[in-house]
Every structure is written in C-alpha cells, then in structure tokens.
XYZ file of C-alpha atoms in Angstrom:
439
model
C 0.000 0.000 0.000
C 1.291 3.417 -0.914
C 1.017 5.958 1.851
C 1.088 9.691 1.476
C 4.029 11.085 3.401
C 3.177 12.816 6.661
C 4.564 16.204 5.829
C 3.072 19.507 6.840
C 2.910 22.173 4.141
C 5.196 25.182 4.307
C 3.264 28.391 4.806
C 6.139 30.760 4.285
C 9.878 31.195 3.963
C 10.218 31.988 7.669
C 8.149 32.339 10.824
C 7.038 35.971 10.236
C 5.942 35.187 6.701
C 4.055 32.137 7.894
C 2.316 34.125 10.645
C 1.342 36.831 8.159
C -0.171 34.289 5.761
C -2.065 32.529 8.540
C -3.457 35.837 9.769
C -4.455 36.788 6.212
C -6.371 33.571 5.743
C -8.109 33.954 9.096
C -9.239 37.425 7.994
C -10.345 36.098 4.588
C -12.330 33.261 6.163
C -13.920 35.564 8.753
C -14.772 38.258 6.191
C -16.292 35.703 3.819
C -18.373 34.203 6.631
C -19.603 37.577 7.892
C -20.450 38.693 4.356
C -22.388 35.479 3.728
C -24.325 35.849 6.979
C -25.167 39.454 6.157
C -26.139 38.782 2.510
C -27.980 35.475 2.928
C -29.354 35.564 6.471
C -29.665 39.063 7.920
C -30.734 41.163 4.901
C -33.354 38.751 3.521
C -34.426 37.729 7.068
C -33.909 34.130 5.983
C -34.491 31.248 8.386
C -34.390 28.278 6.016
C -34.542 24.912 7.725
C -33.853 26.490 11.128
C -37.521 27.495 11.277
C -38.554 23.827 10.960
C -35.990 22.759 13.543
C -37.163 25.464 15.936
C -40.845 24.597 15.615
C -40.005 20.955 16.262
C -38.085 21.820 19.427
C -40.867 24.166 20.523
C -43.515 21.476 20.080
C -41.448 18.938 21.998
C -41.076 21.406 24.849
C -44.838 21.976 24.861
C -45.869 18.315 24.724
C -43.014 16.832 26.705
C -42.375 14.238 23.992
C -39.069 12.696 23.059
C -36.971 12.539 19.929
C -38.496 9.204 18.866
C -41.307 10.847 16.915
C -39.672 13.917 15.365
C -37.089 14.778 12.701
C -37.479 11.261 11.331
C -35.464 12.069 8.220
C -32.343 12.459 10.378
C -30.487 9.790 12.379
C -31.060 10.070 16.112
C -27.648 11.695 16.922
C -28.381 14.385 14.340
C -31.840 14.996 15.774
C -30.329 15.398 19.236
C -27.876 17.976 17.894
C -30.682 19.910 16.215
C -32.626 20.050 19.465
C -29.578 21.111 21.462
C -29.844 24.902 20.826
C -33.296 24.929 22.443
C -31.991 23.003 25.440
C -29.198 25.559 25.772
C -31.652 28.424 25.943
C -32.315 29.427 22.314
C -36.096 29.480 22.803
C -37.077 32.113 20.248
C -36.751 32.194 16.466
C -33.864 34.627 16.316
C -31.786 33.026 19.057
C -32.294 29.552 17.593
C -31.230 30.695 14.134
C -28.157 32.366 15.582
C -27.271 29.174 17.427
C -27.472 27.112 14.245
C -25.324 29.629 12.360
C -22.738 29.440 15.159
C -22.861 25.627 15.003
C -22.285 25.507 11.248
C -19.621 28.237 11.423
C -17.685 26.282 14.050
C -17.821 23.141 11.901
C -16.700 25.199 8.895
C -13.811 26.700 10.869
C -12.692 23.311 12.188
C -12.520 21.881 8.687
C -10.703 24.968 7.394
C -8.173 24.559 10.202
C -7.650 20.899 9.307
C -7.182 21.786 5.651
C -4.692 24.483 6.530
C -2.625 22.321 8.887
C -2.524 19.289 6.620
C -2.668 20.725 3.091
C -1.833 24.418 3.160
C -3.392 27.761 2.256
C -4.726 26.810 -1.179
C -7.018 24.183 0.348
C -8.402 26.778 2.755
C -9.013 29.272 -0.058
C -10.706 26.562 -2.111
C -13.000 25.749 0.807
C -13.816 29.417 1.374
C -14.643 29.807 -2.308
C -16.920 26.772 -2.396
C -18.787 27.603 0.798
C -19.204 31.238 -0.230
C -20.642 30.130 -3.578
C -23.197 27.964 -1.768
C -24.703 30.955 0.035
C -27.217 30.122 2.790
C -26.902 26.345 2.366
C -23.793 26.189 4.556
C -25.250 28.523 7.175
C -28.836 27.427 7.781
C -28.783 23.726 6.976
C -27.484 20.866 9.042
C -25.743 19.206 6.080
C -22.490 21.084 6.597
C -21.757 18.990 9.700
C -21.775 15.518 8.073
C -20.108 17.019 5.000
C -17.037 18.259 6.879
C -16.764 15.006 8.850
C -16.850 13.077 5.576
C -14.357 15.506 4.027
C -11.982 14.938 6.931
C -12.352 11.183 6.389
C -11.340 11.613 2.739
C -8.312 13.675 3.764
C -7.137 11.115 6.326
C -7.690 8.237 3.923
C -5.477 9.966 1.362
C -2.798 10.289 4.038
C -3.017 6.577 4.817
C -4.710 7.085 8.197
C -7.371 4.584 7.330
C -8.578 3.606 10.797
C -9.111 7.244 11.773
C -10.841 7.792 8.424
C -13.179 4.859 9.050
C -14.082 6.245 12.488
C -14.995 9.559 10.847
C -17.072 7.726 8.247
C -18.958 6.130 11.141
C -19.503 9.507 12.807
C -20.665 11.035 9.536
C -23.104 8.180 8.992
C -24.498 8.817 12.461
C -25.228 12.404 11.421
C -26.654 11.615 7.991
C -26.603 8.211 6.346
C -24.856 9.030 3.053
C -21.196 9.117 4.314
C -21.277 5.302 4.612
C -20.632 5.123 0.848
C -17.093 6.400 1.566
C -16.121 3.424 3.727
C -14.495 1.423 0.871
C -12.047 4.306 0.431
C -10.703 3.713 3.936
C -9.569 0.214 2.956
C -6.011 -0.267 1.754
C -3.716 -2.702 0.037
C -0.781 -4.431 1.631
C 1.862 -6.569 -0.036
C 2.654 -9.901 1.595
C 5.809 -11.692 0.469
C 5.514 -15.478 0.390
C 8.000 -18.153 -0.726
C 7.537 -19.131 -4.334
C 7.145 -22.926 -4.333
C 8.190 -23.109 -7.956
C 11.494 -21.386 -7.318
C 14.182 -23.415 -5.483
C 16.351 -20.327 -5.051
C 14.232 -19.149 -2.143
C 12.761 -16.175 -4.002
C 9.605 -14.743 -2.523
C 6.579 -13.774 -4.508
C 4.431 -10.747 -3.710
C 0.755 -11.272 -2.903
C -1.482 -8.256 -2.699
C -4.224 -8.314 -0.100
C -6.945 -5.881 0.780
C -6.442 -4.490 4.288
C -9.922 -4.654 5.782
C -9.761 -5.633 9.441
C -8.517 -2.419 11.083
C -10.757 0.051 9.197
C -13.741 -2.268 9.587
C -13.100 -2.462 13.317
C -12.946 1.333 13.556
C -16.227 1.694 11.668
C -17.889 -1.076 13.683
C -16.843 0.334 17.046
C -18.102 3.791 16.129
C -21.318 2.426 14.684
C -22.044 0.225 17.694
C -21.573 3.152 20.056
C -23.911 5.383 18.035
C -26.503 2.627 17.639
C -26.434 1.977 21.388
C -27.053 5.650 22.111
C -29.801 5.808 19.490
C -31.590 2.746 20.838
C -31.359 3.989 24.395
C -32.744 7.404 23.492
C -35.361 6.630 20.840
C -35.764 2.899 20.198
C -35.463 0.603 17.206
C -38.076 2.161 14.905
C -36.427 5.568 15.198
C -33.065 4.003 14.317
C -34.347 2.939 10.883
C -36.609 5.910 10.193
C -34.199 7.819 7.876
C -34.132 4.873 5.461
C -37.909 4.523 5.429
C -38.253 8.279 5.005
C -36.160 8.298 1.836
C -37.820 5.159 0.460
C -41.225 6.813 0.263
C -40.168 10.112 -1.320
C -41.646 11.456 -4.549
C -39.804 13.297 -7.344
C -38.286 16.517 -6.013
C -38.226 19.381 -8.466
C -34.426 19.828 -8.280
C -33.607 16.168 -8.930
C -31.711 15.221 -12.073
C -34.511 12.785 -13.115
C -36.960 15.707 -12.781
C -35.142 17.867 -15.340
C -37.295 16.980 -18.364
C -40.595 16.776 -16.451
C -39.894 20.234 -15.038
C -39.417 21.510 -18.583
C -42.824 20.048 -19.386
C -44.318 21.624 -16.241
C -43.463 25.102 -17.531
C -46.060 24.803 -20.307
C -48.365 21.928 -19.354
C -51.023 22.413 -16.640
C -51.220 18.640 -16.258
C -48.049 18.951 -14.198
C -48.168 20.422 -10.711
C -45.588 21.395 -8.082
C -46.723 20.864 -4.503
C -45.282 20.951 -0.978
C -45.330 17.325 0.078
C -45.561 15.696 3.484
C -41.777 15.198 3.227
C -41.307 18.968 3.548
C -40.054 19.258 -0.009
C -41.401 20.589 -3.263
C -42.243 17.646 -5.500
C -43.605 17.282 -9.005
C -46.685 15.325 -10.026
C -47.839 14.768 -13.582
C -48.209 12.313 -16.473
C -44.559 11.202 -16.801
C -43.451 11.491 -13.169
C -43.991 7.829 -12.253
C -41.883 6.797 -15.254
C -39.050 9.107 -14.233
C -39.135 7.760 -10.696
C -38.659 4.332 -12.270
C -35.756 5.686 -14.316
C -34.182 7.030 -11.126
C -34.477 3.634 -9.432
C -32.887 1.833 -12.377
C -30.167 4.492 -12.606
C -29.429 4.124 -8.892
C -28.981 0.374 -9.296
C -26.817 0.781 -12.401
C -24.775 3.479 -10.678
C -24.191 1.253 -7.656
C -22.978 -1.580 -9.899
C -20.671 0.779 -11.776
C -19.249 2.129 -8.493
C -18.591 -1.393 -7.202
C -16.812 -2.263 -10.442
C -14.714 0.905 -10.273
C -13.756 0.226 -6.651
C -12.876 -3.392 -7.438
C -10.549 -2.269 -10.220
C -9.059 0.386 -7.955
C -8.245 -2.264 -5.334
C -6.834 -4.617 -7.951
C -4.546 -1.953 -9.321
C -3.166 -1.022 -5.896
C -5.685 1.307 -4.206
C -3.729 4.409 -5.237
C -4.383 7.106 -2.580
C -4.063 9.853 -5.195
C -7.473 8.890 -6.554
C -9.426 8.820 -3.277
C -10.878 12.337 -3.539
C -11.988 11.680 -7.115
C -13.524 8.380 -6.085
C -15.310 10.146 -3.228
C -16.819 12.533 -5.767
C -17.901 9.570 -7.892
C -19.468 7.653 -5.006
C -21.276 10.617 -3.475
C -22.034 12.162 -6.856
C -23.619 8.954 -8.136
C -25.945 8.957 -5.149
C -26.758 12.619 -5.775
C -27.521 12.390 -9.495
C -29.665 9.269 -9.190
C -31.621 10.480 -6.166
C -35.238 11.443 -6.717
C -34.958 13.631 -3.607
C -31.985 15.809 -4.605
C -32.043 18.976 -2.517
C -29.829 22.058 -2.972
C -27.785 21.260 0.145
C -26.520 18.048 -1.456
C -23.885 20.176 -3.160
C -22.328 20.775 0.260
C -21.530 17.049 0.307
C -19.349 17.474 -2.797
C -17.607 20.662 -1.666
C -15.483 19.028 1.033
C -13.731 16.412 -1.181
C -13.243 19.111 -3.828
C -11.273 21.241 -1.351
C -9.274 18.192 -0.251
C -8.470 17.295 -3.860
C -7.156 20.758 -4.715
C -5.225 20.978 -1.469
C -3.366 17.733 -2.109
C -2.685 18.684 -5.717
C -1.100 22.002 -4.701
C 0.813 20.497 -1.791
C 2.599 18.358 -4.349
C 4.789 15.333 -3.930
C 4.870 11.907 -5.582
C 1.493 10.939 -4.142
C -0.343 14.134 -5.059
C -3.153 14.050 -7.632
C -2.206 15.649 -10.972
C -2.641 19.403 -10.697
C -4.263 20.110 -14.073
C -7.161 17.636 -13.783
C -7.621 18.644 -10.129
C -8.055 22.287 -11.107
C -10.562 21.369 -13.800
C -12.507 19.314 -11.250
C -12.497 22.196 -8.789
C -13.582 24.732 -11.414
C -16.468 22.486 -12.445
C -17.496 22.013 -8.811
C -17.299 25.740 -8.084
C -19.491 26.442 -11.093
C -22.043 23.899 -9.891
C -22.117 25.490 -6.433
C -22.779 28.884 -8.023
C -25.534 27.492 -10.243
C -27.109 25.802 -7.243
C -27.329 29.133 -5.434
C -28.912 30.633 -8.552
C -31.508 27.860 -8.382
C -31.942 28.150 -4.615
C -32.703 30.624 -3.234
C -32.362 33.216 -6.016
C -34.819 31.863 -8.606
C -36.505 29.159 -6.540
C -39.905 30.836 -6.368
C -40.097 30.695 -10.163
C -39.801 26.909 -10.026
C -42.769 26.741 -7.688
C -45.130 28.934 -9.705
C -44.999 29.759 -13.395
C -43.797 33.300 -14.072
C -41.884 35.290 -16.712
C -38.662 34.199 -14.976
C -39.468 30.495 -14.965
C -37.513 29.869 -18.175
C -34.408 31.410 -16.634
C -34.827 29.370 -13.465
C -35.211 26.193 -15.530
C -32.106 27.083 -17.528
C -30.024 27.335 -14.352
C -31.529 24.104 -13.023
C -30.869 22.248 -16.273
C -27.286 23.491 -16.510
C -26.681 22.515 -12.880
C -28.057 19.011 -13.393
C -26.115 18.428 -16.610
C -23.038 19.711 -14.802
C -23.549 17.206 -11.989
C -23.561 14.370 -14.504
C -20.434 15.826 -16.098
C -18.679 16.110 -12.718
C -19.307 12.451 -11.887
C -18.144 11.315 -15.310
C -15.059 13.545 -15.202
C -14.089 12.427 -11.700
C -14.426 8.786 -12.756
C -12.299 9.419 -15.831
C -9.596 11.133 -13.747
C -9.500 8.245 -11.268
C -9.355 5.664 -14.047
C -6.538 7.528 -15.810
C -4.382 7.782 -12.688
C -4.984 4.140 -11.751
C -4.233 2.884 -15.262
C -0.956 4.777 -15.418
C 0.123 3.419 -12.069
C -0.050 -0.182 -13.242
C 0.186 -3.291 -11.100
C-alpha cells in the first residue's frame, strides 16, 4: 500500500511570513463568513430549515415528547444535535437561528483549520470559495456537519490514516446516512511476500491483499456506540426511520430525473408542483412515475458501476491519489440518481473538492495531478454557483410559473447536466491515474 508522506505544508519562507499568511487567511475566512451571513441571512431575514428545527423543538417542549417521533429524516444523533440549541436556551426564532449559524460556522472553521494544517493555504481558499458560492446552504442547513466530517475522512484516507478515516465515516453516517458510501475508500492494500514454491532459489513472490480488518473495526466500534445511544434514546423504529423516510419520497423538483418533467411543467397544466408531506417541493404529472422508475434503475446501475470501479481500484493497488476523485464519484452517483436531490446536497461534494485541490497544490509523488484537479475544482465551483442561482435566487419561479421560470429552468438544467459531467469527469480522472500506475 502506498502511503502519502506525513509532511506539513510550508506556509512561508520563515516564521514571520508564515504568521502573516495565517493571519491573512483567518481574515479572509472571517470576512467571507460575515459577508455570507449578512447577505444570505440578515438582509433577507432568511431562516431556512432552522424554522422547521425550531418549531419541532418548541412542540417537543410543549408536549413533553421525546426525539423518537420527530425529525425522522435524520439519524437520532443528528436529531439530538438539532434540538440542542433549544436546550441551551435558544427558545425564540432569532436566538435559535443564531445558534445554528454558530454551530455551522464552528464546523466550517474546524474543517478549514484541518485543511490548513494538513494541506496548506490553497485548500483553505478553495473551501472558502466553495462555501461562499453555496450561500445560505452552509449557514442554515445541518448538512455542513456531516459534509465536513466526511471531508476529513477523505483527507485522512489519502494520508493513509485509514482507521481514523473509518471512524470519521462512522460519525458522519451517524449524522446523515450518506457518508457510509465512503467506507471502501478507507480500505487499503498491503503486499505480503511469500516463498515461491516453484522457485528453489528461495525467491519470494508478492501477494497483494486488501487491508480490511482495522478500518472495519474502527467503523464497527463507532457504529455500535452510536446505535447503542440511538436505541437507548429513541428505540429501534427511530433508528431505521431515515431509510424509510427516503424510500417513500416522490420526485423533487431539483432532482436530475426531474429535469425533463420540469421543462414540461413550464407549459403543461397537467403537471403540478406541490409541498409534500416530506417537507419538499415535488412534481406530479403524467410522466413522473416513469421518471421515478428511471431514477431507481439508474441508482442500481450506478451502484454496480461504483462497485466495479472500486474493485478495479483495489486490484490496481488502491492508489491514494485517486481517493478524492472516487469520493466525488461515489457521493455524486448517489446525488444524481436520487429522486430527492435537494440544494444542500452540493455541500456534500464541496469538502472532497477542497481536499483534492489541497493535495494537488501540496505536491509530492502521491499528489493528484494538478491540471485535472483544477478542472474538477472549477467544475465544482461552477455547480455550487448554479445551485445558489436555483436556490434561493430563482426558486420561487420553479414553484409557480412566471416570466422568470424559463431562466430558473435554464439554471436548473445546466446545474443538473453539470452534476452528470462532474461524476463522469471524476471517474475518468481516477481511471486515468490508476491505469498509469499499473500493477
């Protein structure tokens, strides 16, 4: 197994230069965060999902109920975190929203610090650019927390710290189920040298084996601890509720499989956008059931393709340079085939994008190629910007037909095509690097 060397990036020629650069990046991060809060939260008086979280906490306080019957779309540990601001005294709309913004900002800062310490200033700037492009989605939605945990897992896996990475995958899964798809990337390859029975000279042949036990143990230990807490707090049914919640979803208007039906909705009154019981805007109409079927088939085909890609990656040596690209493929495949794609799903892709660029600029023999990494980042940054154009800028025009509906649909269509392109490009980059490495 090839390990990335444990070497901290140089931030400057000497200590004063390094201190100046660190201070500059702290100012850049803080200014970007304050500007985002002002532009996306304060000025528009936006509450986003924090309003739903607050009302849930308020109702629980009134009825005296427990977490077993609320926030069923989230795993129990995530639901407990979302109720925490109320328990700490944020018992009005404004205070609760502020508490959530502080929570997401702290998670953002922790990941930026990790990127800076391990990969250098470019990774931090990349992260600031991506999160700024995503507007309110990184401030008022819970998804930033599992995203940065999963991004840290990708970073550690690329450095060869596979057990620590698997523990983070377990923690991320406890916050929102999707990070579990990253677990195969925490597995490694080791070379075992055995005597060659056909060679009387005593030569030893090399046998490559997948290193599974240690990462699997890390994931299992983390998972067992979280499951135990979840069962103790909310019971068995609540443990499985996020899976059942997703199983019953309709076709969300932002989903890739909804792209063509949404085009039809613009002109055909037989199609209708409605606010479903899943707290999402979904599309109903003549072709919707067929597109849900397409999404299900695409999800199955995507899963098979991902398994095949991972199998080839293992066979060719599990090159750590490709892990960030593979993370984009695995998460991106889930995103593009989901019938419940929401704008915040782009946050899931931002973290591995920052890790990829950071490793590429840090350099070294185990760094991803810089050119393809920059192309990947540019494509991801464009998708984050388009997502913000879709939500919240033009979102109202996807809910009701208006003179600006065509523009909103254009941004949505470009974003969805771009998502498909990102997954395909990331897969191509990973395949190219693996093929050149050889056995």
